Each structure stands twice: as C-alpha cells, then as structure tokens.
Coordinates of C-alpha atoms in Angstrom, one line a residue:
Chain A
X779 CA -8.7 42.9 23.0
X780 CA -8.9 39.3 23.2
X781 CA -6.3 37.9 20.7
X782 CA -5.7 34.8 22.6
X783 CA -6.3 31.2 20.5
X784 CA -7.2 32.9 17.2
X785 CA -5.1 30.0 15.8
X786 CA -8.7 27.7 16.6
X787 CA -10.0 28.8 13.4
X788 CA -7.2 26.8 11.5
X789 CA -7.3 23.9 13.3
X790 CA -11.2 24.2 13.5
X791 CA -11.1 24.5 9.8
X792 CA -9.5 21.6 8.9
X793 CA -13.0 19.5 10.4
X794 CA -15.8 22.1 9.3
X795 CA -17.6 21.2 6.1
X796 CA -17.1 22.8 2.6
X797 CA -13.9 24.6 3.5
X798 CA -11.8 22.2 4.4
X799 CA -8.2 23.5 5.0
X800 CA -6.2 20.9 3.6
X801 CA -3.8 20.3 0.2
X802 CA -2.6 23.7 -0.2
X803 CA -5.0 26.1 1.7
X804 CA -3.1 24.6 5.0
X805 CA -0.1 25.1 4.1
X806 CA -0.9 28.4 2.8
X807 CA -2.8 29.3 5.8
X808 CA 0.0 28.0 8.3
X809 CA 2.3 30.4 6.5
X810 CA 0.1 33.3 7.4
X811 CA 0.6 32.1 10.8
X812 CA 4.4 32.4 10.4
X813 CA 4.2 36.2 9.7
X814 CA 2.0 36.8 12.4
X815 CA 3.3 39.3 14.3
X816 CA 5.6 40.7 11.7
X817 CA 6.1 43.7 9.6
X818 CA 5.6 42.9 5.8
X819 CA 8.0 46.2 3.8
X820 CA 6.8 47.7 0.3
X821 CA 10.0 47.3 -1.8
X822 CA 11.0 48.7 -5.1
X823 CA 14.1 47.3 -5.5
X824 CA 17.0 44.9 -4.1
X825 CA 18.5 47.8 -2.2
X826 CA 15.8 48.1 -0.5
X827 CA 14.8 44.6 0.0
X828 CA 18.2 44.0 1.8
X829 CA 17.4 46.8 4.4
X830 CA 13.6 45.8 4.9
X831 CA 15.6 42.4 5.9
X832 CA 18.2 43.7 7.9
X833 CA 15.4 45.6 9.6
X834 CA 13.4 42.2 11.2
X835 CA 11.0 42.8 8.3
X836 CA 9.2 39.2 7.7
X837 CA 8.6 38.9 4.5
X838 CA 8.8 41.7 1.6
X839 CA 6.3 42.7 -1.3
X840 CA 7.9 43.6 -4.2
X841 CA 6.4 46.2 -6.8
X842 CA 7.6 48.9 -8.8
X843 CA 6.2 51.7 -7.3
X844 CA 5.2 51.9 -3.7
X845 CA 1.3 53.3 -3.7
X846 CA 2.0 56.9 -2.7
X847 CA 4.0 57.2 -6.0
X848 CA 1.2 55.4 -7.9
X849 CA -1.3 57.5 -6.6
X850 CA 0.8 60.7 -7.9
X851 CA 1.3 59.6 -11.0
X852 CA -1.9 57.9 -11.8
X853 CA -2.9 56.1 -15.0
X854 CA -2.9 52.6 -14.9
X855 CA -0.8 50.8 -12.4
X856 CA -0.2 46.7 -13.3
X857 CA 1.8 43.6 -12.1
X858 CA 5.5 44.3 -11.5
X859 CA 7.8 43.5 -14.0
X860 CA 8.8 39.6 -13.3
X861 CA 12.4 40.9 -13.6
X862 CA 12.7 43.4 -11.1
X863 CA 10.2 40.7 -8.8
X864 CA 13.3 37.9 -9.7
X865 CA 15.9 40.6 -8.8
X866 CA 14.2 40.9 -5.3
X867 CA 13.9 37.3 -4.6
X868 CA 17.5 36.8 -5.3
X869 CA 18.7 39.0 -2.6
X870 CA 16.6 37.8 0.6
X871 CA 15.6 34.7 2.2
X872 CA 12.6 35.9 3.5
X873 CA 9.1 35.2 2.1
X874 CA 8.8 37.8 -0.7
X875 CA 4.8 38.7 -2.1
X876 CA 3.7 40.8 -5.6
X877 CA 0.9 42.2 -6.4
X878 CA -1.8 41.1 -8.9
X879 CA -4.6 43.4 -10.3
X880 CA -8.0 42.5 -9.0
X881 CA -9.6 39.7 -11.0
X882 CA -6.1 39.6 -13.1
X883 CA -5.8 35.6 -13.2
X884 CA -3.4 36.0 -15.6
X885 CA -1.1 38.0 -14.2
X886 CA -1.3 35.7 -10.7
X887 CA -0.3 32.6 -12.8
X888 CA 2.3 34.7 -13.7
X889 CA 3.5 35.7 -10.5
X890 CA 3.1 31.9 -9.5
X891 CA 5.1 30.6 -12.2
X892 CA 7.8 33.3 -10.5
X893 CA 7.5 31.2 -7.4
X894 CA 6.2 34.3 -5.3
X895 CA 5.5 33.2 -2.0
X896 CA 2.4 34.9 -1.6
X897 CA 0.3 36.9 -4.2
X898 CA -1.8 39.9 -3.4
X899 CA -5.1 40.3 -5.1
X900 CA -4.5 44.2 -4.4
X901 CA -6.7 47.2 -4.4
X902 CA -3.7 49.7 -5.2
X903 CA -3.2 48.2 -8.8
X904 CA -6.4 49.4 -11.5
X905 CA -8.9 46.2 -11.0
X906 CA -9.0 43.9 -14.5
X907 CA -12.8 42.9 -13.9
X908 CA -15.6 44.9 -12.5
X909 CA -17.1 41.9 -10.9
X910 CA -15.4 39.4 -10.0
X911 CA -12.1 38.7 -7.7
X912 CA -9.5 35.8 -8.8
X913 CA -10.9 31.9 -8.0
X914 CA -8.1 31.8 -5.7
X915 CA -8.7 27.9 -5.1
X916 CA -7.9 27.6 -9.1
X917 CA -3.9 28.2 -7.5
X918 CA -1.3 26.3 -5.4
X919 CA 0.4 29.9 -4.2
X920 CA -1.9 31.6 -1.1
X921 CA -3.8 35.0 -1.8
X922 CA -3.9 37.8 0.3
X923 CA -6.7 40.3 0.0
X924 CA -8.2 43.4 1.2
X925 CA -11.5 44.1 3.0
X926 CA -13.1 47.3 4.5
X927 CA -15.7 45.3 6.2
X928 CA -16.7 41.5 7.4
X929 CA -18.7 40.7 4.3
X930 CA -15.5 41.8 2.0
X931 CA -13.4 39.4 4.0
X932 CA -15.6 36.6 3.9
X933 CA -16.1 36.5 0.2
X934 CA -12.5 36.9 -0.2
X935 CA -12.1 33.8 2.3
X936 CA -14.6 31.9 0.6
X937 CA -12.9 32.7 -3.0
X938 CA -9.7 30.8 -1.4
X939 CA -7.8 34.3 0.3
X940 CA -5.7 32.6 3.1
X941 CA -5.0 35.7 4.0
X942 CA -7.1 38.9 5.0
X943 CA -5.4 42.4 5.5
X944 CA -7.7 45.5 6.1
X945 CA -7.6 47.7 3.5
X946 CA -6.9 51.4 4.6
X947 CA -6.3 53.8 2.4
X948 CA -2.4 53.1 0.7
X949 CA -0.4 56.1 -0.1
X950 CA -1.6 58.6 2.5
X951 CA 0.8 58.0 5.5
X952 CA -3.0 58.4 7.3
X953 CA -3.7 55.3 9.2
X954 CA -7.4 56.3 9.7
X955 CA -9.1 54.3 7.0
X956 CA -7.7 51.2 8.4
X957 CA -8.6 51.9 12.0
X958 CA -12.4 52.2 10.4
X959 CA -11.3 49.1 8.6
X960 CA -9.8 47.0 11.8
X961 CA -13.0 48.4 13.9
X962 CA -15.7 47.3 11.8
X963 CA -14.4 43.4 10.9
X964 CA -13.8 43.2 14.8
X965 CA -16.9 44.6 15.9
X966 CA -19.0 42.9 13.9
X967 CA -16.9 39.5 14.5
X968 CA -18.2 40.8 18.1
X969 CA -21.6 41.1 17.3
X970 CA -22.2 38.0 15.9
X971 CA -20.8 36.1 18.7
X972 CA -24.0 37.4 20.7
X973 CA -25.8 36.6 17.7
X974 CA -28.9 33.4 17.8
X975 CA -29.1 31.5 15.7
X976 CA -31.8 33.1 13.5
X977 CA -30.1 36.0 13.7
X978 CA -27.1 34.5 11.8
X979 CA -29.8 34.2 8.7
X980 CA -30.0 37.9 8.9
X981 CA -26.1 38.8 9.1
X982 CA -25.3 36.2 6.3
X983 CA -27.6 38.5 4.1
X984 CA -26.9 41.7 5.4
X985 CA -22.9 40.8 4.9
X986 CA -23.1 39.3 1.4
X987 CA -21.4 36.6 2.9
X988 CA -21.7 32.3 3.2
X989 CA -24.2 31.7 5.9
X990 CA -21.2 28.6 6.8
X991 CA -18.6 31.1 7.4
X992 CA -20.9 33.3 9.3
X993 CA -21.8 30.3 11.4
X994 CA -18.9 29.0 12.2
X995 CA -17.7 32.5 13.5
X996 CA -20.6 33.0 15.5
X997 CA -19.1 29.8 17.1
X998 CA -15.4 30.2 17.1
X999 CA -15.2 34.3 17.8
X1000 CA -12.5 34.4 15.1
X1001 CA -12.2 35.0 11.2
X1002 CA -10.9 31.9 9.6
X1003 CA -7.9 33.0 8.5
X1004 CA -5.4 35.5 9.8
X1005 CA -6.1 39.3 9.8
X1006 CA -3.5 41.9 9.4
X1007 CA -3.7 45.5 9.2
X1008 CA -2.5 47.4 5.7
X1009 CA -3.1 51.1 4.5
X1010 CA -1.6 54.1 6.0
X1011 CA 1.1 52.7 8.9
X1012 CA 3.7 55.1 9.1
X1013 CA 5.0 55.3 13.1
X1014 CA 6.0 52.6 15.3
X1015 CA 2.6 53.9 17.1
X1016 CA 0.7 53.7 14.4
X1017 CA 2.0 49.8 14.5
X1018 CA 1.4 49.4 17.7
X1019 CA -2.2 50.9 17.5
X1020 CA -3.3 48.3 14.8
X1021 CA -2.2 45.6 16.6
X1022 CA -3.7 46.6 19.7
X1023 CA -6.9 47.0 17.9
X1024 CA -6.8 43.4 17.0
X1025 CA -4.6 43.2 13.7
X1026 CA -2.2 40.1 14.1
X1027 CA 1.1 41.6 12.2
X1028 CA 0.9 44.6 9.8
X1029 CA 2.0 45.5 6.2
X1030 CA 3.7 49.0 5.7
X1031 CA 3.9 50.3 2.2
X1032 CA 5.0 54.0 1.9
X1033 CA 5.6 54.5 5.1
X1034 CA 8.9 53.4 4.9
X1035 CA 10.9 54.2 1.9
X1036 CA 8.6 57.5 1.7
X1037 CA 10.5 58.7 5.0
X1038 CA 13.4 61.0 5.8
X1039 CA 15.6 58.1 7.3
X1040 CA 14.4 54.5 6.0
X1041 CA 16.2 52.0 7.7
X1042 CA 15.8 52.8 11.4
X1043 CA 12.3 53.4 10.7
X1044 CA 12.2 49.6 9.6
X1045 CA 13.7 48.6 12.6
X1046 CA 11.3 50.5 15.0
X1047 CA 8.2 49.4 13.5
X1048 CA 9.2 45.8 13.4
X1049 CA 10.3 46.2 17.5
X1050 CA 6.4 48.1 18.0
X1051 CA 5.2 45.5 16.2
X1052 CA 6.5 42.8 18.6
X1053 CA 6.4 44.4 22.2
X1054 CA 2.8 46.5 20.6
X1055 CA 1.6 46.6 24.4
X1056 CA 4.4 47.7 26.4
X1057 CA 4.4 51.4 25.8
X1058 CA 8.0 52.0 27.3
X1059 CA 9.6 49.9 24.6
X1060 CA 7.5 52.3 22.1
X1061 CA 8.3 55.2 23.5
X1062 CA 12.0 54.2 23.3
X1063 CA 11.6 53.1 20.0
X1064 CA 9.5 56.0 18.4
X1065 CA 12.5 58.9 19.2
X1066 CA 15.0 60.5 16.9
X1067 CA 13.4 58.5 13.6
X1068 CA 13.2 61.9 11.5
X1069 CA 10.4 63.2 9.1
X1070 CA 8.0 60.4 8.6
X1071 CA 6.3 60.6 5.3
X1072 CA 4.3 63.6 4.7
X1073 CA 1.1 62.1 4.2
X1074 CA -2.4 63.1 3.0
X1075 CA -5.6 63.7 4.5
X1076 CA -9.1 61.9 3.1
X1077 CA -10.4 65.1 2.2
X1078 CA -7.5 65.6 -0.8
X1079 CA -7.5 62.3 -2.3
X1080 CA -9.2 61.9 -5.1
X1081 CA -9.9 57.8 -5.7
X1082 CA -10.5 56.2 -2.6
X1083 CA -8.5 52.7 -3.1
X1084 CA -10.4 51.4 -0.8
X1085 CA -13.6 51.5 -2.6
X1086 CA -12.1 49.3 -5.7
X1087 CA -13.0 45.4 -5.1
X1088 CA -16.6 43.8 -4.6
Chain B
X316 CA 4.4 17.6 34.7
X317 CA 4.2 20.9 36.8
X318 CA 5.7 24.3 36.1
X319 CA 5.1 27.3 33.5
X320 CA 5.8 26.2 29.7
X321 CA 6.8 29.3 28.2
X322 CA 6.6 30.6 24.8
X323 CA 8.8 32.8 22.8
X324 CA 6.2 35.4 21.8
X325 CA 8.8 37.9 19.6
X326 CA 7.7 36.7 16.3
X327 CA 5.3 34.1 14.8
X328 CA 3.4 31.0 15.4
X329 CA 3.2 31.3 19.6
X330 CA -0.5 31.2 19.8
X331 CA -0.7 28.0 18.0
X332 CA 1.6 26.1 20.4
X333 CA -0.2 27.8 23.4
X334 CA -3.4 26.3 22.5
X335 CA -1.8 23.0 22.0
X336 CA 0.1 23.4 25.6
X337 CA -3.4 24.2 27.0
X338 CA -5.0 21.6 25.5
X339 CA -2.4 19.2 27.4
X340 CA -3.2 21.0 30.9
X341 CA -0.2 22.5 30.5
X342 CA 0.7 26.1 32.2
X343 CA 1.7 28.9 29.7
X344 CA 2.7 32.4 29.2
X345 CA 4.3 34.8 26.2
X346 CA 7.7 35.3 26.4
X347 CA 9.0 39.3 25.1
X348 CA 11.2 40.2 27.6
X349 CA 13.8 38.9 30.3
X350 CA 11.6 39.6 33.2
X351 CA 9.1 37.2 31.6
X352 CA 11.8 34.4 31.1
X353 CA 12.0 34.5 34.9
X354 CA 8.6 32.8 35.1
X355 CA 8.9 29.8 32.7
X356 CA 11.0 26.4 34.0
X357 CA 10.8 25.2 29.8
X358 CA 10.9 27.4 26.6
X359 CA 9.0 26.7 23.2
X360 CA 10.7 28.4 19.8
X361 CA 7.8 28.8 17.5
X362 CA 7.9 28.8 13.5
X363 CA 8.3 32.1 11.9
X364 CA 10.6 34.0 10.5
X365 CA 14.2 32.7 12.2
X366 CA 16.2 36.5 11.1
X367 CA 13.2 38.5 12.5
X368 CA 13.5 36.8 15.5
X369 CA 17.1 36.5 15.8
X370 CA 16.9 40.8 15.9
X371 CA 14.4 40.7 18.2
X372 CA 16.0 38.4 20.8
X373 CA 18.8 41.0 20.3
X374 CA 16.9 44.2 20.9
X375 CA 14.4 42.5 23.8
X376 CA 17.7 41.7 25.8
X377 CA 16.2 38.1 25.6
X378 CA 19.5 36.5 24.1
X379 CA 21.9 36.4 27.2
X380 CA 19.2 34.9 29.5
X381 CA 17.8 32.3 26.9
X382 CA 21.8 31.1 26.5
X383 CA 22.0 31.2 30.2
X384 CA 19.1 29.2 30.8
X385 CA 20.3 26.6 27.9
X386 CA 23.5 26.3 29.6
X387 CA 21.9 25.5 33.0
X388 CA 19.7 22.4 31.2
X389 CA 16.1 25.0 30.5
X390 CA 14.0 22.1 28.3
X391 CA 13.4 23.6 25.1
X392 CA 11.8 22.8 22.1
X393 CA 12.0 24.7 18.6
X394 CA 10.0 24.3 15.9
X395 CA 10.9 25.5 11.9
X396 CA 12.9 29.0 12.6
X397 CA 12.8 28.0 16.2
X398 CA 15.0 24.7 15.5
X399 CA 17.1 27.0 13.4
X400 CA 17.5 29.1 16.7
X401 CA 18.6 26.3 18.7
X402 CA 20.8 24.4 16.3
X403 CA 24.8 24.7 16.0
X404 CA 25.7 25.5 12.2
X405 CA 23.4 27.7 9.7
X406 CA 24.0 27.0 6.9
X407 CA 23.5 29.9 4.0
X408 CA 22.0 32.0 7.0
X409 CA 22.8 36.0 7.9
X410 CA 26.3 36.5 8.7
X411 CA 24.6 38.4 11.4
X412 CA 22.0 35.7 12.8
X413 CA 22.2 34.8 16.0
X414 CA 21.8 30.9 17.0
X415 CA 22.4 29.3 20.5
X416 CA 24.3 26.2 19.7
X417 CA 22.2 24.0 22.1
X418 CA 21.5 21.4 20.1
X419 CA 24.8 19.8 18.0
X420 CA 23.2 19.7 14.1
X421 CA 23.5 22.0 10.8
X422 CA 20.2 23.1 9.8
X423 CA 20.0 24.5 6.0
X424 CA 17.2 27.2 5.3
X425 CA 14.2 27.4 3.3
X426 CA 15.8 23.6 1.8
X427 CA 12.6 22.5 0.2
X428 CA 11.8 25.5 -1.9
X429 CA 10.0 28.6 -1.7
X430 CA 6.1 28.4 -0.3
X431 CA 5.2 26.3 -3.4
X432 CA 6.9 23.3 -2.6
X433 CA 5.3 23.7 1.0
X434 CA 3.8 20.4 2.3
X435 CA 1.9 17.8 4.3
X436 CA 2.6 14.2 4.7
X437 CA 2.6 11.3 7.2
X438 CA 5.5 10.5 9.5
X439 CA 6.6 7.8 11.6
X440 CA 7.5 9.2 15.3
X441 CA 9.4 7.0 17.7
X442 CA 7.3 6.6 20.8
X443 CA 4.5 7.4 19.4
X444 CA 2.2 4.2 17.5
X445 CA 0.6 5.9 14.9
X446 CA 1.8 8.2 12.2
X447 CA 2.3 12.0 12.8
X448 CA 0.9 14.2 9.8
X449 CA 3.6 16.5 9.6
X450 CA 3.3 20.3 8.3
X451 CA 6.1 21.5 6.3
X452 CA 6.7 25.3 5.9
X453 CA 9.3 26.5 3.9
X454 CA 10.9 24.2 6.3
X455 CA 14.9 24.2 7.0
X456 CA 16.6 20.6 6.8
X457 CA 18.9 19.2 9.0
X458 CA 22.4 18.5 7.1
X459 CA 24.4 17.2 9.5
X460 CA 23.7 15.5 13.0
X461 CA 26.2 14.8 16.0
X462 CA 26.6 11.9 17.8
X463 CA 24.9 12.9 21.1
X464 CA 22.0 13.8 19.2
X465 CA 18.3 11.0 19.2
X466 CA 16.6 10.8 15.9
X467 CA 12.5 11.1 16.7
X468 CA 11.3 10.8 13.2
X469 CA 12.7 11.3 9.8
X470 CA 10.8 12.3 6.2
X471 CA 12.5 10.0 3.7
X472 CA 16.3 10.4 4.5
X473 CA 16.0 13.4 6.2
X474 CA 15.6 13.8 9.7
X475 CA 12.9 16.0 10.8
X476 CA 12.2 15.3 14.7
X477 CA 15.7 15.4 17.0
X478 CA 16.4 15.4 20.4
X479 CA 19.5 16.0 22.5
X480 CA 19.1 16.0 26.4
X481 CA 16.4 18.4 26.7
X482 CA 16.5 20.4 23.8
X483 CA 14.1 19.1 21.1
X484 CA 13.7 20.2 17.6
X485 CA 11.1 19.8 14.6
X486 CA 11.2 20.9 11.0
X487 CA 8.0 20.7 10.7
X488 CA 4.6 22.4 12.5
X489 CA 2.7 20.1 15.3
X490 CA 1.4 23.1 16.4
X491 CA -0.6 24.0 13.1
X492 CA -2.6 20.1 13.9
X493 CA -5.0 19.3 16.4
X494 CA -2.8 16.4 17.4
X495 CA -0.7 17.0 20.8
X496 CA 1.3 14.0 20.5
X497 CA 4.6 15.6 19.9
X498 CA 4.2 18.5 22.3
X499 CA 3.6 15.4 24.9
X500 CA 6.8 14.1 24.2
X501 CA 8.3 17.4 24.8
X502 CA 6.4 18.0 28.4
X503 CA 7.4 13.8 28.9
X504 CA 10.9 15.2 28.9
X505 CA 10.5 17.7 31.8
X506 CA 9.9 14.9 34.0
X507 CA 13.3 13.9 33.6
X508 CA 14.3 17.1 34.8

C-alpha cells in the first residue's frame, strides 16, 4: 500500500486553517514521526524496561499491569502509580509513555507533571467520563489515542491527539480486531480520496467528524497525524502484517512479557518491524522464539475494550 | 547535482527527508540492507531513535558497508539520532551503541530534557540569508567540537548545524519544515565531490 510521503500531512498542516501545527502540537507531532517505524513495549517494571531497550524497542509505556492481566482480574484499572512510572524513566533513555483513563484530565496532568513523554488517553484503563475525551490542546505533553474507525480518529485529532494507534482488542494475543481496525481507517481514507466535493458533506456527517479534517484528507490522501497499529501483536508476522497494511510503527502490549521467552521476542518484532516487506528476513527472524502468548479468541471475551471511548 | 541520495530507512523520520529530497529534484531510495547501499553515491541519517537504530544497522549487516563507505569520502548527513550516529564520543550513551566516528565532535543525549522541553525557534545558518526555524526533538547537544570541524549555525552557545568534509550534522529536524534550505546545502556539497 502506498505509504510513501505520509509526512505531507505535517508539513501541510502547519499552513491549513484552524489546526495549525505549531507551539507544541509540532513538536509533538514530529516526535510521532521519530517512532515511526518502531516497536513501542508494554512494561511493568525497570526489569523489563531495560530489555524492551536492549531489544531496539523505541520508546516504552509504562503501567502496572500489561492488559491481559487487567482483563483477568477486572475491576477497575487506573493510572500507574507515579512511582513505579519514575522508577521506569530512570532506567532508559528512550521516550517512555503512561496511560491515562479516558476523559481522566486529572490524572494526565499528573502524568505530565511526571514529565512522561507521551500520554495515552487509553481504552484498556475504566473510562472516567461517559462523554467526553481529555481537551488534549489544554496540555504541553502529546496524546496518543485509540480509534476503531476514521470518525474516532478524527475527533481524537481534532481534540489535540498527535497521535492515532488503531485500537484492536488488548489482552488477547488476537491481532484480528486491529486488522478490522487498520482496514477500515485506510479504506475509508481511500474512499474519500475518490470522493467530490459534495460528497465530503456527506462523509463529514456520516463519520461524526470536522468537515476541515475530512477535506483536507480528501486532498492529501493521509490522516493528519501518524497512525500506528495497537491491540493483539504478538509475532514478528503479526508486525509485519500491520505494517504492511498501512500502520507506520506498532505498539505491543502483552505480547511480549506474556510469552515463553521475552527478550528475543523483543528483538524479532522490532527487526519485522523494520525490514516488514522482505519476507526472508521474517522468516529468519520468526524461528526458535518459543510459546508466544496463549491468547484468546473474540468469542470468549467478555468487554470488548474496543467499544469504550466516543 | 546527479546521483541517488539515499536514506537510512531502519528506523524513523526517512519519509520526511525523502519528500524534502524530492522536492529539491533530488533522486532517492530507502536504505535496509547492504545491497540497497550499493545504489546510493550520499547517505541521509534520519531522527529517531539513535539505540534502535544502532541494533538494526547491526542485525541488517548495514554497519560494515556504511563505515566503509565513510571511510572512502560517501557525503552524509545526519540529523538528531542520525548526527549521534555519525559523531565520535557519546556521551551517557549504551555501552553497546554503535557510532561511526566520521565526524570529530561529542554529542550528549536527550540534553534538553525529556519531550516537554521539546522546541521551535529561529536560527541563523551560514550561507543561507534568512533565518532557519529549527525543530528541536529531544535533541542531543554537541559538547565538544574538533578543530577540522565548520560551525553552520549555532542556538545560543550551542552549536546545532556542523560540517566536516562531507559529513554534515543537525540537532535539529529540517526535514519536519517545508523549507529545503539546509538539505540544499547538503546536495551543494556533493558537487564538491
């Protein structure tokens, strides 16, 4: 798929109206850019952070439980302790990223005031507000957040997110709700390109989205920030597959730490990642790497993540 | 100037300094693996993460023939953890990262802070008449420059756009502007090749 020049939509963004990228949105933007083409770990702990970054990995997220332990033990999963999130950034020099309940402002000013790098508005902790996401323009630190579907990721962009990941299904080892995911931003990004312009009208409404942002895809053929792929990785192929679908660097949660044999794992995801078209290199890289995690299939979980944010 | 501009495409910003390339008429492909080196006369390091990369040159086999290619006088320009790839001394780096020495400075790591401290601002470019605006990403500082080596442009005291023979470095992101004046200078010194 076409993934050539989707840095346009920064530069074009820093000239369309009402969105300007400048002040801290370009700078949070152009560190999205950085981690394109990396693999961003789930961490629980500095022992793991140190072999996520001995692995390639390009930046770490740091929570207490990676989502396939939250999803066993249910109740009410929150913000990380800012202790064991400290503990973390003092082992690496690589970007490191928490997690902030959806519409929890508080607990992002927290997690700003930590100096986190980035902050993800995330689907996996218990939303804080029914309605409405984080005003992520209210904050110097960049957002990243979730979307099943183009109209999810252009509300997040237009709430500030400088950052869009697809969604999947976290937990679950099964990397089939982000393919859906991945597919339906892309093909619709698709469709609108062929779009006229009174179309656009029509898909602004249908997507719950700015008619702007809508526009100015139907002109550039690209979201307006970077899109990576979340929910479900847990193979080099699976890698691989993602980013062949169009996802420009991927996040990988349980997939890790969940396995038989974490660190080469690491390592082989992060070289899919990189050399995701040349299927000799992921056919080298995909042997002898042990059990990966069990996983789950759709049909046995009972709270689809996927369906928490609006 | 004629001949293939390549881009280190392991890790990071490469598509942003492909568009800027293009937009200058310039020739370019992706760089992953040592077959592809064999098609570029120059070499761009993009910004990105400088110890993800420094694996991946490892495991792609791309190390060797970069070095090699340095050593013969390959024009190359790094950007952010691309100018960490090219410079001499890394300071608080990974014991285990990998640098090519081309260029004779000490670069420092993440020396402005984490992403909050992240900035823009203008700077003043020698060779070029008006100011640059200059992108700073968790950008690396140089601590300590060599006699052989030009200073381009500096923020404050610190010196932010370098040059030795044909190896050029930036702390900073020209690629994340629409302004191709600094990638100009870069194709301006393959004519002295």
């Amino acid at each position: 798929m076409g993934r050539e020049g989707s840095v346009g939509t920064l530069i074009a963004m820093t000239t369309s109206k009402g969105n300007s990228a400048s002040g801290p949105m370009k700078v949070n933007r152009g560190l999205a850019e950085m981690l394109k083409g990396g693999v961003i770990m789930d961490v629980v702990n500095p022992e793991q952070a140190k072999i996520a970054e001995d692995a390639g990995a390009t930046a770490v997220m740091a929570l207490e439980r990676v989502p396939a332990d939250i999803r066993r033990d249910g109740g009410v999963a929150r913000m990380s302790d800012p202790e064991m999130i400290e503990g973390i950034k003092a082992v690496v020099t690589i970007p490191v990223m928490a997690k902030a309940r959806i519409g929890h402002f508080v607990e992002a000013q927290i997690l700003e005031a930590l100096g986190v790098d980035f902050i993800d508005e995330s689907e996996v902790l218990t939303p804080a507000d029914e309605t409405h996401h984080i005003d992520k323009f209210a904050f110097t630190s960049p957002f990243v957040c979730g979307a099943t579907n183009l109209g999810e990721a252009l509300r997040r962009i237009s709430e500030g997110a400088a950052l869009i990941r697809s969604k999947g299904e976290a937990g679950t080892g099964n990397v089939v709700e982000a393919v859906r995911h991945l597919r339906s931003i892309f093909g619709d990004i698709r469709r609108i390109t062929q779009a006229d312009s009174a179309e656009l009208f029509d898909w602004a409404k249908k997507l719950g989205a700015p008619l702007p942002l809508v526009q100015e895809i139907a002109e550039t053929g690209k979201l307006q920030v970077p899109i990576f792929c979340a929910g479900g990785i847990a193979t080099p192929a699976d890698a691989a597959l993602a980013m062949q679908l169009g996802a420009e660097a991927v996040f990988v949660g349980s997939g890790i730490f969940k396995s038989d044999d974490p660190s080469p794992r690491a390592k082989a995801i992060v070289q899919a990642t990189a050399h995701f078209r040349d299927a000799h290199v992921l056919a080298k890289v995909s042997r002898n790497l042990g059990a990966p995690m069990t996983g789950i299939g759709m049909d046995k979980i009972n709270e689809r993540y996927a369906d928490r944010g609006w | 100037m004629s001949g293939v501009v390549g881009v280190l495409a392991l890790q990071g910003a490469f598509e942003a300094h492909q568009l800027v390339l293009r937009d200058l008429g310039v020739k370019t492909v992706q760089v992953r693996t040592p077959a592809e080196l064999e098609l570029v006369d120059a070499l761009v390091m993009p910004g990105g993460e400088s110890t993800t990369m420094s694996h991946l040159l490892v495991t792609s086999g791309l190390f060797e023939g970069i070095d090699s290619r340095l050593k013969q006088g390959m024009p190359v320009f790094g950007t952010c953890a691309g100018m960490i790839l090219l410079a001499k001394g890394v300071l608080d780096g990974r014991s285990d990262q990998k640098s090519f020495g081309a260029i004779d400075i000490d670069v420092k790591r993440n020396a402005y802070g984490r992403q909050i401290d992240s900035f823009e601002t203008d700077i003043e470019v020698d060779g070029l008449v008006e100011d640059f605006h200059a992108v700073f990403i968790r950008a690396p500082q140089i601590s300590r420059c060599g006699e052989g080596v030009t200073v381009l442009a500096r923020h404050g005291q610190d010196i932010v756009l370098a040059r030795q023979g044909t190896v050029m470095v930036a702390a900073f992101h020209p690629e994340l502007t629409s302004d191709n004046r600094i990638h100009s200078l870069f194709t301006g010194l393959l004519q002295e090749v």
